[in-house]
Coordinates of C-alpha atoms in Angstrom, one line a residue:
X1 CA -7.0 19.8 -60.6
X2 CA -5.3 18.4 -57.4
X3 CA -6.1 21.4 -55.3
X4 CA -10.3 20.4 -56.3
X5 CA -9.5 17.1 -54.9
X6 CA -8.3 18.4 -51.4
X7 CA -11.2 17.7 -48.8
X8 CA -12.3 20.2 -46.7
X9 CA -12.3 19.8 -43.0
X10 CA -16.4 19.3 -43.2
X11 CA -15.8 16.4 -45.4
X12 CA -15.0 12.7 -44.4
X13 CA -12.4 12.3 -46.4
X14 CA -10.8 14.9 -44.2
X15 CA -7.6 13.4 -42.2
X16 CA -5.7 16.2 -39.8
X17 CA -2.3 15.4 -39.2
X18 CA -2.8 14.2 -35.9
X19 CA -4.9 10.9 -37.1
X20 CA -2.3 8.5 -37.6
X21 CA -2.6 4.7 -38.5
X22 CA -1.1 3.2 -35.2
X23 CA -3.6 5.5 -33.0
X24 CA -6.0 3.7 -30.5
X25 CA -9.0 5.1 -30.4
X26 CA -10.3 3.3 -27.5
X27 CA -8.4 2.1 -24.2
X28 CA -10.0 -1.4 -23.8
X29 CA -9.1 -3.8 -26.8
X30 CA -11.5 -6.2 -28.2
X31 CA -11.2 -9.6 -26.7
X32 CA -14.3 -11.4 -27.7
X33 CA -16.6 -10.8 -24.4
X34 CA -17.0 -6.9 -24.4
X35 CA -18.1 -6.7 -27.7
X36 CA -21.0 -4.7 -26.3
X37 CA -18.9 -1.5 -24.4
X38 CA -16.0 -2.0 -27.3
X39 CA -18.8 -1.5 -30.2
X40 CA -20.0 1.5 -28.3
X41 CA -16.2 3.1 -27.7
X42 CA -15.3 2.4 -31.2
X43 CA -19.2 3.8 -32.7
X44 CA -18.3 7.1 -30.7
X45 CA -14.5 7.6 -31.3
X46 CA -15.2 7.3 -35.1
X47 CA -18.4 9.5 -35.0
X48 CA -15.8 12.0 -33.6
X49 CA -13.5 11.7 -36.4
X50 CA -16.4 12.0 -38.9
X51 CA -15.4 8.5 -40.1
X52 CA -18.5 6.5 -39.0
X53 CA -19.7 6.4 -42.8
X54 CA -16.7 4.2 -43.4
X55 CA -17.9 1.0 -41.2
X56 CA -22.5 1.7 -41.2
X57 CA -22.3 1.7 -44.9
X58 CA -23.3 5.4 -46.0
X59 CA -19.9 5.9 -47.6
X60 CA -19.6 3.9 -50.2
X61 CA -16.5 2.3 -52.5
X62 CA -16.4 5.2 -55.2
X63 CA -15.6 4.2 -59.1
X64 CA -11.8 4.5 -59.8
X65 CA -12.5 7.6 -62.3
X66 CA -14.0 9.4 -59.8
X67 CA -12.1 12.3 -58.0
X68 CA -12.5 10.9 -54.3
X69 CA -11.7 7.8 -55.2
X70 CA -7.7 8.2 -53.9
X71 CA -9.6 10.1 -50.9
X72 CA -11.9 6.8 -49.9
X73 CA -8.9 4.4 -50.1
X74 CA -6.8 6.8 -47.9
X75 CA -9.4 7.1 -45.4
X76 CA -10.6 3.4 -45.7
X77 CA -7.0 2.5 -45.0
X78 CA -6.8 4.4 -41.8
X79 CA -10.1 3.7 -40.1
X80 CA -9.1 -0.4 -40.9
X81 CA -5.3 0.5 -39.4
X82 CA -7.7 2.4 -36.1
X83 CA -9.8 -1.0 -35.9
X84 CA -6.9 -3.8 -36.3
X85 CA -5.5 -1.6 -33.4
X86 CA -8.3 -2.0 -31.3
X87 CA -8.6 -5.7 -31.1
X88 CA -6.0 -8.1 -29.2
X89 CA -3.3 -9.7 -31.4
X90 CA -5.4 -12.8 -32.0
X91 CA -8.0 -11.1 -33.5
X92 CA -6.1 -8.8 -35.4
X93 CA -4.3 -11.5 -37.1
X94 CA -7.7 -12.4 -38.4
X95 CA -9.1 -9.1 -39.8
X96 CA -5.4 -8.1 -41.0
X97 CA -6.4 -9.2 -44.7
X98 CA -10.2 -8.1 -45.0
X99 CA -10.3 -5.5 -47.5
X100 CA -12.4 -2.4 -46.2
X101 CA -13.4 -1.2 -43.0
X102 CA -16.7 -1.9 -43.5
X103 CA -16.3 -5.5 -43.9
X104 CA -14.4 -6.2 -40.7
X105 CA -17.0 -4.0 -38.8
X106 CA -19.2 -6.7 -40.2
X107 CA -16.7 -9.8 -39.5
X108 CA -16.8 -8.7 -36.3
X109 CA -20.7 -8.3 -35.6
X110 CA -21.1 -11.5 -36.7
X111 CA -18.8 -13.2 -34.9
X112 CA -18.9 -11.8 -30.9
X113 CA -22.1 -9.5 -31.1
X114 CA -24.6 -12.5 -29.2
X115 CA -28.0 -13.2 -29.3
X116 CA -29.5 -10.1 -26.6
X117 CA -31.1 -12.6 -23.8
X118 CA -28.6 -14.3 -22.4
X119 CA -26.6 -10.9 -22.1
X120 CA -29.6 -9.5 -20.6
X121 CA -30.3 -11.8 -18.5
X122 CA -26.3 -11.8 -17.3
X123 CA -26.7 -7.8 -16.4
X124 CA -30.4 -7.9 -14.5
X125 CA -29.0 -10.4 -12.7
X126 CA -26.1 -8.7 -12.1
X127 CA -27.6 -5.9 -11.2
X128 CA -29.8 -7.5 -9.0
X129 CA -26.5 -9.1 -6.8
X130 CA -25.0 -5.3 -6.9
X131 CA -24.4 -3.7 -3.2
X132 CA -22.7 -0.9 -1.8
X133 CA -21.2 -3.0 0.9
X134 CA -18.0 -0.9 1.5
X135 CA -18.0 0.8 -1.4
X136 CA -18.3 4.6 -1.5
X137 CA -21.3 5.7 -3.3
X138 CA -19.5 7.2 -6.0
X139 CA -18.5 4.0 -7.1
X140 CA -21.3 1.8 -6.3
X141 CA -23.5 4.2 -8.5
X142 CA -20.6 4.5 -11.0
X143 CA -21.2 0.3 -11.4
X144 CA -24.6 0.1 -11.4
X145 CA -24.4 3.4 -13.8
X146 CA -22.6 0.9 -16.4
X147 CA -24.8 -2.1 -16.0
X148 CA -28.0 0.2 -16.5
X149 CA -26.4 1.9 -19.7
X150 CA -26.0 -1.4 -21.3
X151 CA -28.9 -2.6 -20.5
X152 CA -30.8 0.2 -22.0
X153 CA -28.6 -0.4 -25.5
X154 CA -30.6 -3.9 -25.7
X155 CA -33.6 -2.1 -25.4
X156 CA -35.4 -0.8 -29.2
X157 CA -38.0 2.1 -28.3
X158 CA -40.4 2.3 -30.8
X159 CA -40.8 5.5 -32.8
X160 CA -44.1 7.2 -33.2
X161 CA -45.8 10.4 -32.0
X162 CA -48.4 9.1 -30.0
X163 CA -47.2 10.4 -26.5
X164 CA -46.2 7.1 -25.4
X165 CA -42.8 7.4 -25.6
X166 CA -42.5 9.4 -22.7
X167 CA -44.0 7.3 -20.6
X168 CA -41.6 5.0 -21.4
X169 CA -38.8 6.8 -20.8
X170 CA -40.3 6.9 -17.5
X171 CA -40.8 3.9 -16.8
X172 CA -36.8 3.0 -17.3
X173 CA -35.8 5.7 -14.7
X174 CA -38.3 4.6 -12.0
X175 CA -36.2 1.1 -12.3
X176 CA -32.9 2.9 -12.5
X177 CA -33.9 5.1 -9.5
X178 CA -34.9 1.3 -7.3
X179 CA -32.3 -0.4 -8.7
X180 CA -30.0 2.3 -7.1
X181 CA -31.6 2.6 -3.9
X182 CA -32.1 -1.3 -3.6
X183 CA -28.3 -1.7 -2.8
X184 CA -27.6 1.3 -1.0
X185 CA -26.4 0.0 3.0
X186 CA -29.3 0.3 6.0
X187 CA -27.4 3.1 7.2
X188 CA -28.7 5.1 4.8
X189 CA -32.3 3.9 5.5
X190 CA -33.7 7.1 6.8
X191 CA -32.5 9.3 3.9
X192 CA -33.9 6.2 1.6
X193 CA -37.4 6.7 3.1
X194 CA -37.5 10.2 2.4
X195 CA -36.5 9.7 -1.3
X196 CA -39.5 7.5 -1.4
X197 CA -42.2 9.5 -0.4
X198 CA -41.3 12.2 -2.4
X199 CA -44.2 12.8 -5.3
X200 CA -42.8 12.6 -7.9
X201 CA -40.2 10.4 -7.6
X202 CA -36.8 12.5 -8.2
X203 CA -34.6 11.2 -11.2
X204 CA -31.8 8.4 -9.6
X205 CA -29.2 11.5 -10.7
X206 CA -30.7 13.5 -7.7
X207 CA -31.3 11.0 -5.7
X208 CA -27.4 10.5 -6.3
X209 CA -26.6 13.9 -5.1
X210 CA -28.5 13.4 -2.3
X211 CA -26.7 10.4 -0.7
X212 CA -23.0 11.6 -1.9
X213 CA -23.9 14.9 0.1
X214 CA -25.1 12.7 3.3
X215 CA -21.9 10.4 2.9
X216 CA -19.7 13.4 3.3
X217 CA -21.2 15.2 6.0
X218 CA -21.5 11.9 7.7
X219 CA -17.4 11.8 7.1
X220 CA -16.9 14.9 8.5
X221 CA -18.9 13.7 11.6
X222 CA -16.5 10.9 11.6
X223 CA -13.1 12.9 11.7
X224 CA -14.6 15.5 14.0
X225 CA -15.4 12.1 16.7
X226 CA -12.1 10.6 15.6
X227 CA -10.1 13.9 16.8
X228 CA -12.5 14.8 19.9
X229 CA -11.6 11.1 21.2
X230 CA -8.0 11.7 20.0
X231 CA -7.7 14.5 22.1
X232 CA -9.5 13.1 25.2
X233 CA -6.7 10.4 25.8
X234 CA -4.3 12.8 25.0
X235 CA -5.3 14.8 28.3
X236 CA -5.9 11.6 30.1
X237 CA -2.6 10.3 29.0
X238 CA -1.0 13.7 30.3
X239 CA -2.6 13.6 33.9
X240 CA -1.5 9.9 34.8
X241 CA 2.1 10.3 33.2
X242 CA 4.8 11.9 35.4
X243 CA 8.1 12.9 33.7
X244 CA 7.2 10.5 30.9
X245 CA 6.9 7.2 32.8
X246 CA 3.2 5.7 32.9
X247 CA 3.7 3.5 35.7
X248 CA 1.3 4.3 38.5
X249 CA 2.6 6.6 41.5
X250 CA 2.2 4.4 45.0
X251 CA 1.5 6.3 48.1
X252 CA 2.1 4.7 51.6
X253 CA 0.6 7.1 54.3
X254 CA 2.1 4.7 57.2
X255 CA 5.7 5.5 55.7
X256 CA 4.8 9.0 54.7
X257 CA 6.9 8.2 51.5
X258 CA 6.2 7.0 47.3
X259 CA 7.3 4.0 45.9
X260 CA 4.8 1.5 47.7
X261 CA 1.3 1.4 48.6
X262 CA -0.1 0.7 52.3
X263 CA -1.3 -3.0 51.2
X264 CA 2.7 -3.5 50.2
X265 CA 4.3 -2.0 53.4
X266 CA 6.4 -4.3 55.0
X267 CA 6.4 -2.0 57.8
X268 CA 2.3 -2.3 58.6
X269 CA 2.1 -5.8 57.7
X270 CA 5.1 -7.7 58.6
X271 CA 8.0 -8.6 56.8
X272 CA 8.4 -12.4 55.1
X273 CA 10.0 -15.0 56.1
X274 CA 12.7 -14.6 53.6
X275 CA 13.2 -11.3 55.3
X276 CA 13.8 -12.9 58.6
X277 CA 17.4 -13.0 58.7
X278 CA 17.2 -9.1 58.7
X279 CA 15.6 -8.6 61.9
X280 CA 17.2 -8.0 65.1
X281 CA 16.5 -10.1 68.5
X282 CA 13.8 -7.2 69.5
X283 CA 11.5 -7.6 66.5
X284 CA 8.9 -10.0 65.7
X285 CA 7.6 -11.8 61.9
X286 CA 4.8 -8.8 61.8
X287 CA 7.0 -5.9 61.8
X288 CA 6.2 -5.0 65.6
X289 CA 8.6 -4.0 67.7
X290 CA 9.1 -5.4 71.6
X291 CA 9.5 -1.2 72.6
X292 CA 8.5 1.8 71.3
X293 CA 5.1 0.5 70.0
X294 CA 4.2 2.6 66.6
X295 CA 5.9 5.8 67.4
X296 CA 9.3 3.7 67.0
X297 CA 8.4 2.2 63.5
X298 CA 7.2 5.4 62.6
X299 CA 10.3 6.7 63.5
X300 CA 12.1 3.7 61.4
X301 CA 9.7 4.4 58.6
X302 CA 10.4 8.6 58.7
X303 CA 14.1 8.6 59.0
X304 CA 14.8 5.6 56.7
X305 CA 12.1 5.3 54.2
X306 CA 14.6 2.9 51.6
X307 CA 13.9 -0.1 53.9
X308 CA 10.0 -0.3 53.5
X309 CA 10.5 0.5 49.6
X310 CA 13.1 -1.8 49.5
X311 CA 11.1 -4.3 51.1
X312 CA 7.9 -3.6 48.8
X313 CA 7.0 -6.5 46.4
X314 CA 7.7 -5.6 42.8
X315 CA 6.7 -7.8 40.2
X316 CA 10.6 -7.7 38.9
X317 CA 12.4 -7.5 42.1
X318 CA 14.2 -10.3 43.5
X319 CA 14.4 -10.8 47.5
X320 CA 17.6 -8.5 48.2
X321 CA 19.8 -10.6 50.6
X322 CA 22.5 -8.8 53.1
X323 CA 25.3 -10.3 54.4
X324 CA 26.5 -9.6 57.9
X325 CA 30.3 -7.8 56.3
X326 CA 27.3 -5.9 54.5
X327 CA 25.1 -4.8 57.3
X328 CA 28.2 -3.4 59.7
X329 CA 29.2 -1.4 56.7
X330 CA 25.9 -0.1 56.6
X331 CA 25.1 0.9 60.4
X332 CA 28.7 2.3 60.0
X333 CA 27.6 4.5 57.5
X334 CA 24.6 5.4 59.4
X335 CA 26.0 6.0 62.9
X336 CA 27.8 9.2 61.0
X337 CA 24.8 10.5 61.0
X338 CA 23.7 9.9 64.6
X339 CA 20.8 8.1 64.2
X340 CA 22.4 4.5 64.8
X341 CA 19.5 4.4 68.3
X342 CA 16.2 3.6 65.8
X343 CA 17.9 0.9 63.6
X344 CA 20.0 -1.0 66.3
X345 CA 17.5 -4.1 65.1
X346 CA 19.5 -4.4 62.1
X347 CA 22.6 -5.6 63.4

């Protein structure tokens, strides 16, 4: 007798060992405003199951004498334990008590499923706001997807076999298809147009496809620019860098030597005046000496090219200042070499 009354896994009564009373069957919990999308999760998840029968009525309380009568209170007791868990404490505590599953499918109907309109009106207007702005198109579509789904929930298409139907159904993807293209950004303006004068009009899952295809090859674009430009001050960054320093490299053909430019040579266009105490009786403020004319500062400039750069006016420089102890240590140093004739001015 007990082995009749085991269900088979075809029936409703059926319960695998994996349903178990504290099981969610949806991620998002009731709270009252998503009535609509929780409804919908809920609907499916126990359509899955093969418990829908429990909550839309077709199952009905059986009389105590009948053999799946133990069955019906088993699996009434589970789908009410799956719905308690899919609302937020507050309402939980609300439907804890209510005695079948079908009554708090009702409870809850009554209480948060509002009039259509103003929800309506809520998603074509929402809709209507919706832009990709800088949004990939994957997920722009992905929210307008979800507004145009619930939209089309409110919507009761009428049964008959007229042909109208179709038309219809028509009808509601030419609006999905403009609603989708509506907010799409300008940049995609060309590949809109196109999509326009196609006859017919393809389905707004297509024209889906299309874009997402032209927003990746447009991304590979992108990276391909992003590494050519990369790469181009690379080399640049290569050709004006010398042993790792970025400074630029000064040239001063009146010297013959780096380090200063001709513009900065104290040697071409004088010295200042808080060089003066530097130069000897037989040199003037502009670098020119009484003798020698420019073969002699050459000369200078040649066999001691330290004084010009010395002399050059960097930004972080100070004024270098020589005593006279400072100066006979230098010509000193310098007569070793016997070249102490070209820089007797120093002294």
């Amino acid at each position: 007798m007990a082995a009749n009354n085991v269900p088979n896994q075809a029936s409703p009564y059926f319960l695998h060992s994996s349903d178990q009373p504290g099981q969610l069957l949806v991620t998002q919990l009731l709270d009252g405003d998503n009535y609509p999308t929780w409804s919908r999760a809920i609907t499916m998840a126990l359509e899955a199951k093969n418990k829908l029968g429990f909550i839309d009525g077709t199952i009905l309380k059986p009389e105590p004498n009948n053999p799946n009568f133990s069955n019906w209170v088993r699996c009434n007791s589970m789908v009410q334990s799956w719905l308690v868990h899919s609302t937020i404490p507050t309402i939980a505590n609300s439907i804890l008590w209510i005695k079948s599953a079908r009554d708090i499918w009702l409870d809850l109907l009554t209480r948060f499923n509002q009039k259509n309109a103003p929800r309506i009106f809520e998603i074509r207007r929402a809709i209507s706001n919706l832009s990709q702005g800088t949004s990939s198109i994957a997920a722009y579509y992905t929210q307008l997807k979800a507004y145009r789904d619930e939209l089309d929930s409110y919507r009761t298409v009428p049964t008959c076999v007229c042909g109208v139907i179709p038309n219809f159904n028509d009808i509601y993807a030419t609006e999905h298809l403009m609603d989708f293209l509506q907010g799409l950004n300008d940049s995609f303006a060309s590949v809109r147009s196109q999509i326009l004068l196609m006859d017919p009009l393809p389905s707004v899952t297509k024209a889906y496809s299309l874009f997402l295809q032209e927003e990746r090859q447009r991304s590979l674009s992108d990276s391909r620019s992003i590494t050519l430009e990369q790469s181009d001050m690379a080399a640049q960054h290569s050709t004006t860098s010398r042993d790792g320093n970025n400074k630029p490299i000064y040239y001063c053909s009146h010297c013959d030597i780096e380090g200063h430019s001709d513009s900065r040579c104290y040697e071409k266009i004088g010295y200042p005046s808080w060089w003066k105490h530097n130069l000897g009786p037989n040199k003037n403020r502009r670098g020119t000496s009484s003798r020698g004319g420019r073969g002699s500062r050459s000369a200078v400039s040649r066999n001691h090219p330290t004084v010009a750069a010395v002399a050059s006016p960097s930004e972080s420089q100070p004024p270098v200042h020589l005593s006279q102890t400072q100066i006979n240590q230098l010509l000193s140093l310098l007569k070793i070499t016997g070249n102490d004739q070209p820089l007797a001015n120093f002294a």
